[in-house]
Short mmCIF file of C-alpha atoms in Angstrom, two decimals:
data_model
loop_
_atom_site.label_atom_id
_atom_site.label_comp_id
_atom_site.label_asym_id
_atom_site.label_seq_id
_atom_site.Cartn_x
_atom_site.Cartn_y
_atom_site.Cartn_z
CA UNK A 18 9.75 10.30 4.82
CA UNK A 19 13.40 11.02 4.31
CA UNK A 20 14.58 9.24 1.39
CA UNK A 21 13.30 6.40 2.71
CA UNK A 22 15.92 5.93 5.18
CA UNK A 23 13.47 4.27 8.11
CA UNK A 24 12.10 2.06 5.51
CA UNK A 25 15.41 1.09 4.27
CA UNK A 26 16.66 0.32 7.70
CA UNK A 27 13.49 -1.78 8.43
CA UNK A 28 13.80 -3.65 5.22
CA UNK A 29 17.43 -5.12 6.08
CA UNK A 30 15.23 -6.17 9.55
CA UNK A 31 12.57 -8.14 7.06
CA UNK A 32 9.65 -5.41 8.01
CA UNK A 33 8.28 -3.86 4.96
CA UNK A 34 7.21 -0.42 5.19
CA UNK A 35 4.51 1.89 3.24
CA UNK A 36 6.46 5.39 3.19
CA UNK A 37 4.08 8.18 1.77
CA UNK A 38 5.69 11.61 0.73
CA UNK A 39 4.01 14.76 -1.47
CA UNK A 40 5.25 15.34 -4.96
CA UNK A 41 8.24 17.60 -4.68
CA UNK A 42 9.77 18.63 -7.76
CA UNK A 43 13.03 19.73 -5.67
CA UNK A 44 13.73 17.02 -3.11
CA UNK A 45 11.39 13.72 -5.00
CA UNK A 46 11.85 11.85 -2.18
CA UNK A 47 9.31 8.49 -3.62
CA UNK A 48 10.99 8.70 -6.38
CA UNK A 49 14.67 8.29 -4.34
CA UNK A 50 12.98 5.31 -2.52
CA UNK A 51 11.62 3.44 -5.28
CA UNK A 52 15.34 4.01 -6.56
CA UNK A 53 16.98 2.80 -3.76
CA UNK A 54 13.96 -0.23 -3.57
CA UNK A 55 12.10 0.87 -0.99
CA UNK A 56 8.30 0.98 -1.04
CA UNK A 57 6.71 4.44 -1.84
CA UNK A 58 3.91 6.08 -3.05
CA UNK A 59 3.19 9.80 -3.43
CA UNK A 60 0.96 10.80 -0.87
CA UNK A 61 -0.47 13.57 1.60
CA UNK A 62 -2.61 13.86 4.80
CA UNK A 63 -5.19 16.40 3.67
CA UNK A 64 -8.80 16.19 3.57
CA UNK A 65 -9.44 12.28 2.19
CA UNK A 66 -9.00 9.46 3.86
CA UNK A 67 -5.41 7.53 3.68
CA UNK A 68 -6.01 4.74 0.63
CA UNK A 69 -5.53 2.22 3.22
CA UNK A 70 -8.12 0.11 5.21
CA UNK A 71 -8.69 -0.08 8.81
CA UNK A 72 -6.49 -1.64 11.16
CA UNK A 73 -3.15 -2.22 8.42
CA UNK A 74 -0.25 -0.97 10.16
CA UNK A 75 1.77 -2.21 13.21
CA UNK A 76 3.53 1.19 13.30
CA UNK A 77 3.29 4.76 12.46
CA UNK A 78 6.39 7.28 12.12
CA UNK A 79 6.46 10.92 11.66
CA UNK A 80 9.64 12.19 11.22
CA UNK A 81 9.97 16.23 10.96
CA UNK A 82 6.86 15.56 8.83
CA UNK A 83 5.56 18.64 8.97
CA UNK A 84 1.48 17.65 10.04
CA UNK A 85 -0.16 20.15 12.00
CA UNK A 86 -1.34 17.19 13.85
CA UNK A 87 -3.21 19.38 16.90
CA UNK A 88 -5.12 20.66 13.99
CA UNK A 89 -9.07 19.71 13.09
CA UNK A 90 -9.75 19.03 16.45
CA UNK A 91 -7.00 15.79 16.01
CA UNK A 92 -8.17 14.40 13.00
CA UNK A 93 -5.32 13.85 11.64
CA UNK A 94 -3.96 11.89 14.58
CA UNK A 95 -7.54 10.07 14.51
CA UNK A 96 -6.70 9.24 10.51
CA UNK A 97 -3.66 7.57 12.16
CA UNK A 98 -5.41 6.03 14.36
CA UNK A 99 -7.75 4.48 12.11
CA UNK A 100 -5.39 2.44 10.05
CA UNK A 101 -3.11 1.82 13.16
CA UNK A 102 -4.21 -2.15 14.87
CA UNK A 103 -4.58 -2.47 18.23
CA UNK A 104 -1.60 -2.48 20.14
CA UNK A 105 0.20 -0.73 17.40
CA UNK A 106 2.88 1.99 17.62
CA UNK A 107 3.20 5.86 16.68
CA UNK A 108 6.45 7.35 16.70
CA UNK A 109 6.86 11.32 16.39
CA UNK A 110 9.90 12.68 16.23
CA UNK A 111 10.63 16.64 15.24
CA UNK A 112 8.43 19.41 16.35
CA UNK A 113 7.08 19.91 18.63
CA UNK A 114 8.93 17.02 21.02
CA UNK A 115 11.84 18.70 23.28
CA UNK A 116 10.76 21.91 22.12
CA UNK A 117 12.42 23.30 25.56
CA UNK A 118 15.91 22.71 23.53
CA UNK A 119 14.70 23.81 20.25
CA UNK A 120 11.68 26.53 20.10
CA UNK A 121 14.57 29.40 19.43
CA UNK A 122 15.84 27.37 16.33
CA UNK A 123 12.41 26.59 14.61
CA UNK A 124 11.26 30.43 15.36
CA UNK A 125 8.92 29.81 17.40
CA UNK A 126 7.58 30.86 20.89
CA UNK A 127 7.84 29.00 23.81
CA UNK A 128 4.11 29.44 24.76
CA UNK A 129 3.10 28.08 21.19
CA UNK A 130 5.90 25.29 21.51
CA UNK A 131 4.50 24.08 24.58
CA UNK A 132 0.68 24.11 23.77
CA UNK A 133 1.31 22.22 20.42
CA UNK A 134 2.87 19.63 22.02
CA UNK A 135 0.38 19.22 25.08
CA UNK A 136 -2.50 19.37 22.72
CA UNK A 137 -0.89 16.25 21.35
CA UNK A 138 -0.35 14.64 24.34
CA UNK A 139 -4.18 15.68 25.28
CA UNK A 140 -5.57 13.92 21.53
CA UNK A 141 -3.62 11.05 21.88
CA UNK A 142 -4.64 10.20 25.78
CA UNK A 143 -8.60 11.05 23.92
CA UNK A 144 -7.60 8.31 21.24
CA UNK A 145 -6.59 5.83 24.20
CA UNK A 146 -2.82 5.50 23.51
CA UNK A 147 -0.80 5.25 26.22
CA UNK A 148 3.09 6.92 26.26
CA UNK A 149 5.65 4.26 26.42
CA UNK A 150 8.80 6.45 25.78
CA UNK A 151 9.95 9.83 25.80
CA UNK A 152 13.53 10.92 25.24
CA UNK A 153 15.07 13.80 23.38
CA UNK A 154 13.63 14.30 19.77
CA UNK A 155 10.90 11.36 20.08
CA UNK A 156 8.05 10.27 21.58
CA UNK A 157 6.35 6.64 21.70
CA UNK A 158 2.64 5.90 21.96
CA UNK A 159 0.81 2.40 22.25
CA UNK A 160 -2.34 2.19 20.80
CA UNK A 161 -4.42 -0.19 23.10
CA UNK A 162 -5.26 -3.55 22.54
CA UNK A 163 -8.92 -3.23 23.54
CA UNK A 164 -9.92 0.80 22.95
CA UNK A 165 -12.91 0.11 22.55
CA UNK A 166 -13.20 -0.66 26.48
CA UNK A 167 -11.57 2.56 27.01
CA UNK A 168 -13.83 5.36 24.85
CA UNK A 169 -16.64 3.56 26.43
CA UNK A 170 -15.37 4.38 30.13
CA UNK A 171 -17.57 6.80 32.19
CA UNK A 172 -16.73 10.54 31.53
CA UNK A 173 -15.06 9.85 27.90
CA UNK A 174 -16.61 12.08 25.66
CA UNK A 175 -14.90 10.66 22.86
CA UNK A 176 -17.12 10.60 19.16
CA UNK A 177 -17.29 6.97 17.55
CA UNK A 178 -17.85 6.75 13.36
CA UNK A 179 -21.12 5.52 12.79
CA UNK A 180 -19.59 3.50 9.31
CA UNK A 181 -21.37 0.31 8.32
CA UNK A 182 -17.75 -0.44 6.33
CA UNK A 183 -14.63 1.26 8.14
CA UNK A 184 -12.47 0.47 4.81
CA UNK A 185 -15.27 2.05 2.71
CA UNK A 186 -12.61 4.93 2.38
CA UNK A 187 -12.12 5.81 -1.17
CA UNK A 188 -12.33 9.67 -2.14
CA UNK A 189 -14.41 9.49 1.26
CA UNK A 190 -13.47 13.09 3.30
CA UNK A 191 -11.65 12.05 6.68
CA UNK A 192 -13.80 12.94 9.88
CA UNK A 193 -13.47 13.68 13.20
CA UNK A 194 -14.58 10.37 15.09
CA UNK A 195 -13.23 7.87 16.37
CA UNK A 196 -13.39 4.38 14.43
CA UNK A 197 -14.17 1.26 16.44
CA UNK A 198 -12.43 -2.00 16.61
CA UNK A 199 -15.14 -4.49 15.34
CA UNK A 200 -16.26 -7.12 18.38
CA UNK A 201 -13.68 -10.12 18.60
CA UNK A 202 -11.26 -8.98 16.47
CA UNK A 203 -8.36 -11.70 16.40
CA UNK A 204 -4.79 -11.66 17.11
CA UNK A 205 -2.33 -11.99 14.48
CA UNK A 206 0.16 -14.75 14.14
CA UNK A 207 3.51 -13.57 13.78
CA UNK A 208 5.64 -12.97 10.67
CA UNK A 209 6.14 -15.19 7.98
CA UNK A 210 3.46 -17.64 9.60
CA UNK A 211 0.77 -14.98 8.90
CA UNK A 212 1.98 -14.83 5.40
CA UNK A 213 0.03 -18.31 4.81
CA UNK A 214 -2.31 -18.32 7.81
CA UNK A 215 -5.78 -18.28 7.45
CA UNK A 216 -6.29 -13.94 8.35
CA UNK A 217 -8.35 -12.83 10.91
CA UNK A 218 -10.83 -10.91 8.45
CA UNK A 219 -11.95 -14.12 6.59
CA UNK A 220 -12.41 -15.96 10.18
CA UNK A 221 -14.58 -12.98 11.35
CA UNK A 222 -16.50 -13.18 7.90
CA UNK A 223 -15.59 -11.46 4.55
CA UNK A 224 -18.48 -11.35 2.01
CA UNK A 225 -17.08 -13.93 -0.55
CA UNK A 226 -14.08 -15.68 1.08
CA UNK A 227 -14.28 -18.49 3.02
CA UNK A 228 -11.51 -20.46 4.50
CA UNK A 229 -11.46 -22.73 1.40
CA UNK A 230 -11.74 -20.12 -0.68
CA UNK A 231 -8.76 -18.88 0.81
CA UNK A 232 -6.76 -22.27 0.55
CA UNK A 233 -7.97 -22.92 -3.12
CA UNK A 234 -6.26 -19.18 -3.58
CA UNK A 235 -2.80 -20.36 -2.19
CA UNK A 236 -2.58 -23.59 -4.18
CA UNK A 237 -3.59 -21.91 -7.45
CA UNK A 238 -1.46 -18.74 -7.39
CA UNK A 239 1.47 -20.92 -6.35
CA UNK A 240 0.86 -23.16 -9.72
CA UNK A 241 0.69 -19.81 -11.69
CA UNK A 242 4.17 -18.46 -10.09
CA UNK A 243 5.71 -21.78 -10.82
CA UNK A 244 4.67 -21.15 -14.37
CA UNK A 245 6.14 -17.70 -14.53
CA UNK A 246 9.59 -18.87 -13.44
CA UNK A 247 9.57 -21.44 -15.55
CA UNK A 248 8.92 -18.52 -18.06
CA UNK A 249 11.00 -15.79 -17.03
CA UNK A 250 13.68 -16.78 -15.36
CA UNK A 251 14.58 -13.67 -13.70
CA UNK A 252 11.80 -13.77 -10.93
CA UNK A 253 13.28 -14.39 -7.87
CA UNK A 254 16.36 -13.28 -8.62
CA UNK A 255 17.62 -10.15 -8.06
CA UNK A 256 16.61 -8.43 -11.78
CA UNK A 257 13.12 -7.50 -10.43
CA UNK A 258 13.25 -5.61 -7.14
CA UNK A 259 10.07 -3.39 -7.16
CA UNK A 260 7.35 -5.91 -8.08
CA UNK A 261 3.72 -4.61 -8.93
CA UNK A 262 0.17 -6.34 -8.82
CA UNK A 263 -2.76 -4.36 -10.59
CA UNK A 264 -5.35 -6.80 -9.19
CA UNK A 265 -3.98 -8.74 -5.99
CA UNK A 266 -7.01 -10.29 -5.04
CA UNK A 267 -6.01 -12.42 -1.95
CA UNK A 268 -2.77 -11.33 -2.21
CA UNK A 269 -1.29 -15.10 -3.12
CA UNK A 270 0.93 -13.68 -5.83
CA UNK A 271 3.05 -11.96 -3.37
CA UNK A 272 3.16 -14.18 -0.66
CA UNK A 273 4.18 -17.06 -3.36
CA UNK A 274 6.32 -15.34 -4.88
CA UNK A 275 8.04 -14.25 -1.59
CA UNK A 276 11.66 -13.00 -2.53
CA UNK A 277 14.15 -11.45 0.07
CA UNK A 278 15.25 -9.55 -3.11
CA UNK A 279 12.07 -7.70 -3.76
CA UNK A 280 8.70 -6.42 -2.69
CA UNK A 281 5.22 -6.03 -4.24
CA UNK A 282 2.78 -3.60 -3.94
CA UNK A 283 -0.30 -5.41 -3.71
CA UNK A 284 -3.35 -3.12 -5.87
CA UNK A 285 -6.78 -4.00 -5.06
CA UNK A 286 -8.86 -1.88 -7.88
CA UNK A 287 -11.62 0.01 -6.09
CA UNK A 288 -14.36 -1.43 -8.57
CA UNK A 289 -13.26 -5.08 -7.65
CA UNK A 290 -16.45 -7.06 -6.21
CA UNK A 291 -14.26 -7.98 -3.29
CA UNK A 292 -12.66 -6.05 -0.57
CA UNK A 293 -9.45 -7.55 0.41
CA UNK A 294 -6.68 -5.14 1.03
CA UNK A 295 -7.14 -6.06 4.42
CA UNK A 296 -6.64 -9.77 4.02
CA UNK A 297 -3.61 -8.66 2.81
CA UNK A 298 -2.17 -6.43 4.93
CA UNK A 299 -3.07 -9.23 7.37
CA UNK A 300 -0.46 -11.55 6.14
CA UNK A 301 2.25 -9.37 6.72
CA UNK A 302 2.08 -7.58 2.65
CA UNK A 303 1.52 -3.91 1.63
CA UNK A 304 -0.82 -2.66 -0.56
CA UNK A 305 -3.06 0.37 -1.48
CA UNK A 306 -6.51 1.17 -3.34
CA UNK A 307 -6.59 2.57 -6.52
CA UNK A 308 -8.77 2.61 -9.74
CA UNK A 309 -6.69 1.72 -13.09
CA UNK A 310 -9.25 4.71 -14.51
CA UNK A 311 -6.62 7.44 -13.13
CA UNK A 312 -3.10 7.24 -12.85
CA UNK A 313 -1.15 5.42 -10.48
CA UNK A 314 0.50 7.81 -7.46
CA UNK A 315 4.35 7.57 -8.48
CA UNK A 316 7.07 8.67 -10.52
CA UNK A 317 7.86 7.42 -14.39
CA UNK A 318 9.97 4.32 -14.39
CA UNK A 319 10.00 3.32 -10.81
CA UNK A 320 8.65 -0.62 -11.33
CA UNK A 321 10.74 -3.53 -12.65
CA UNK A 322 7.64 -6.10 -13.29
CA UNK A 323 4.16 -5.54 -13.30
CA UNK A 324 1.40 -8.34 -12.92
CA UNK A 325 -2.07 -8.03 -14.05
CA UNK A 326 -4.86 -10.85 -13.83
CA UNK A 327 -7.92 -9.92 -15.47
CA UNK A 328 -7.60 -6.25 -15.12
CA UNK A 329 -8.49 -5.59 -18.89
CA UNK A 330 -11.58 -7.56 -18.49
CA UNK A 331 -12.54 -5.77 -15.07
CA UNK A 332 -12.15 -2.39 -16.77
CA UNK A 333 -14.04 -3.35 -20.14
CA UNK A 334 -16.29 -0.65 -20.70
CA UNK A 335 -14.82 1.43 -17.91
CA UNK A 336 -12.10 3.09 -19.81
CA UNK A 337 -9.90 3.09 -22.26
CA UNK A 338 -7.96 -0.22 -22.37
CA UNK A 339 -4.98 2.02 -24.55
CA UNK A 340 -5.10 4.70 -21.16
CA UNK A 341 -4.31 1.50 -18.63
CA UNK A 342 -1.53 0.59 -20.73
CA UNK A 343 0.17 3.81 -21.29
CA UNK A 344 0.05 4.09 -17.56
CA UNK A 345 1.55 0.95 -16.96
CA UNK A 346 4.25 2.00 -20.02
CA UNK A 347 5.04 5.10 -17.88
CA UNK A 348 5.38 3.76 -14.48
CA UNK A 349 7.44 0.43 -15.99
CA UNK A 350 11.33 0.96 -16.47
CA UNK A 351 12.91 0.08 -19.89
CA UNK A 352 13.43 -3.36 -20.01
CA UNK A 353 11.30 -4.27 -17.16
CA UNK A 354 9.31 -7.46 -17.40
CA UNK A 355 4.75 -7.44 -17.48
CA UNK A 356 2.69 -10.46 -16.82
CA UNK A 357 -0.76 -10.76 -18.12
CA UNK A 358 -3.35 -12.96 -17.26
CA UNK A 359 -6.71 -12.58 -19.60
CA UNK A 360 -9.12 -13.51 -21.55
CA UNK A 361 -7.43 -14.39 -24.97
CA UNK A 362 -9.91 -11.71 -26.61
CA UNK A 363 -8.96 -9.41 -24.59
CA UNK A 364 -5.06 -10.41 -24.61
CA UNK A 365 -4.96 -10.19 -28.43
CA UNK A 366 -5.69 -6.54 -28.64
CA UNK A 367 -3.78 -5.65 -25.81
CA UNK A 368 -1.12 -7.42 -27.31
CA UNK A 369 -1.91 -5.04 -30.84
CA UNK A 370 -1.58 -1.92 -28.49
CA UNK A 371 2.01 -2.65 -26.90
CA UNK A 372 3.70 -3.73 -29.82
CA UNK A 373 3.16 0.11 -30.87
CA UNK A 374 4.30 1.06 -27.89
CA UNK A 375 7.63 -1.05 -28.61
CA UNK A 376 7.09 -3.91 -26.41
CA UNK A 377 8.21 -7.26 -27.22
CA UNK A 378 5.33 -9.62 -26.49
CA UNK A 379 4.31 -13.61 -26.68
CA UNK A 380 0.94 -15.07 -26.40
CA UNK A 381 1.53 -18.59 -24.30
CA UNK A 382 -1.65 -21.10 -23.42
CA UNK A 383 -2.57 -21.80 -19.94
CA UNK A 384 -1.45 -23.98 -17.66
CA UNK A 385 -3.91 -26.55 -18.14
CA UNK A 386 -3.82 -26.61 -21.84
CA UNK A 387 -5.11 -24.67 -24.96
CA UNK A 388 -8.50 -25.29 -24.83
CA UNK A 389 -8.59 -22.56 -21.42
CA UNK A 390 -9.84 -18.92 -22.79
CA UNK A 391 -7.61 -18.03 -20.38
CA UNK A 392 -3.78 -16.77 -21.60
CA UNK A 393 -1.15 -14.86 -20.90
CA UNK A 394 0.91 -12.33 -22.48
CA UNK A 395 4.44 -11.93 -21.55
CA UNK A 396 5.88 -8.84 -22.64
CA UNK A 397 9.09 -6.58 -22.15
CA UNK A 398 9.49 -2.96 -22.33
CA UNK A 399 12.57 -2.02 -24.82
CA UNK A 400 14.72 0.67 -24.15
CA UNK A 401 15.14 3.30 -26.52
CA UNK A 402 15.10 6.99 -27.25
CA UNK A 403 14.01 9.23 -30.08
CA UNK A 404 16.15 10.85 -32.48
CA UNK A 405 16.40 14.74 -32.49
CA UNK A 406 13.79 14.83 -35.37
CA UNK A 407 11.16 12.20 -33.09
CA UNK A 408 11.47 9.66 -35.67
CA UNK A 409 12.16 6.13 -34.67
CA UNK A 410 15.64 5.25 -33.64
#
């Protein structure tokens, strides 16, 4: 990622992108992007698996990345492949492609030049993508529809995961296998009809949502973001551009709330009973695992509204309820907006906690009336600074 530039670019297109960069404390390129309003997360291709589940991403880009992708005997480029759908793109650009016209600026031999790149060509052909463009700095592979079909073709010696749960993947070490496309996978509907479609992962059979499930989810996130504009007026407007969701669920909060003016990254927790990040890359949103027990992977003050539904009462008696918020203090910008949907229990000590922490909070009833246990807790982050002695201002 390069300041975000390719996501920026797709953004103006309406394609939302997930750009992943290490922390850098010269060149903080996630933190640029969030700046700028552009989805980010720190991130690197190591030894885990990508926080991402199978089959999320239409496209892949690699630009001067730096991946020794011919490394591991391609398991990085099989990482890609596992979170790349069927029929989905890769685009590398940057060393080793044209190496011909560069090898003598990047220091490099022309022997080792050439047998980077052909060991590239040589993992992707063993993955089953096919080359769709070459020119200059960048190369274009295709990702077939049916792979499957093609590892299983007479002479492939290609290794398939043996995974009872391909998206099983948190702090799970990546391997060096192949995962396969589960039998009768659907097609997706194009964007924005995906964004309320029924997704192919809940049609196949997701333990726990049904269809109606799923259109129950729709018609009551869309009478809880009524509520919250009726609340804050702000949302949907241009005040909140980088938009987060501690416990997306279905995702229904973002795709109600869809805004050309911002994005949200859609958080499933990685102790929720339900698996859907999926779903929800499936409708056309972004998202990533994560457990509210550790921090979050980004810089201070790069969100402008955070939403949380019930993630103090799925983390009771995991951790500290003070640690979530001071996480969610430090990765919220000063006057940025939270949402909280609780237990009232629950709500009323949170809301104890953050007016130390110099938040201005209210306590409102539910939609359907006081007698719900259900509340929420609108609250505001205020901006201010210490004095030179750390007293209060």
């Amino acid at each position: 990622m390069r300041v975000a530039s390719w996501g920026a670019y797709l953004m103006d297109r309406n394609i939302l992108t997930m750009s992943f960069a290490p922390r850098d404390s010269h060149e903080a390129q996630v933190q640029f992007a969030l700046e700028r309003g552009v989805p980010a997360v720190i991130g690197v291709l190591g030894t885990m698996k990508l926080p991402y589940p199978s089959r999320s991403f239409d496209m892949a880009h690699c630009s001067r990345c730096l991946i020794p992708w011919k490394s591991n005997d391609g398991m990085y480029m099989m990482e890609v492949d596992r979170v790349l759908r069927p029929g989905g793109y890769w685009i590398l650009s940057g060393p080793p492609i044209n190496w011909k016209k560069y090898y003598k600026t990047w220091q490099r031999s022309k022997q080792d030049s050439e047998e980077e790149q052909n060991r590239i060509e040589n993992i992707a052909e063993m993955l089953c993508w096919n080359k769709i463009y070459e020119k200059e700095d960048t190369v274009i592979w295709q990702k077939k529809a049916n792979s499957n079909a093609c590892h299983n073709k007479n002479g492939r010696t290609s290794k398939m995961c043996n995974v009872q749960d391909a998206d099983d993947i948190w702090y799970k070490k990546m391997e060096t296998c192949i995962t396969p496309i589960p039998e009768g996978a659907q097609q997706l509907q194009k964007f924005p009809q995906r964004l309320f479609a029924v997704p192919p992962r809940i049609l196949e059979g997701t333990p726990g949502v049904t269809e109606e499930v799923y259109e129950e989810d729709k018609k009551l996130w869309k009478k809880h973001v009524d509520t919250y504009k009726r609340v804050n007026k702000l949302i949907g407007k241009s005040r909140y551009r980088n938009i987060m969701d501690m416990n997306a669920g279905l995702g229904s909060f973002a795709a109600v709330l869809d805004s050309p003016g911002s994005w949200v990254m859609n958080v499933v927790p990685t102790i929720s009973e339900r698996n859907t990040l999926g779903i929800i890359y499936e409708r056309g949103l972004i998202g990533i695992y994560h457990d509210w027990c550790e921090a979050f992977s980004t810089y201070p003050r790069t969100y402008d509204l955070i939403h949380a539904s019930g993630v103090f009462s799925l983390y009771e008696n995991k951790c500290d309820l003070e640690d979530i918020l001071l996480e969610m203090d430090r990765i919220l910008r000063p006057e940025g907006a939270v949402i909280l949907r609780d237990n009232v229990e629950v709500l009323n000590k949170v809301r104890s906690t953050v007016t130390g922490m110099r938040w201005k909070s209210k306590l409102l009833d539910h939609e359907d009336g006081p007698l719900v246990p259900e509340k929420l807790l609108i609250a505001v982050k205020t901006y201010w600074v210490g004095s030179k002695e750390g007293s209060s201002p």
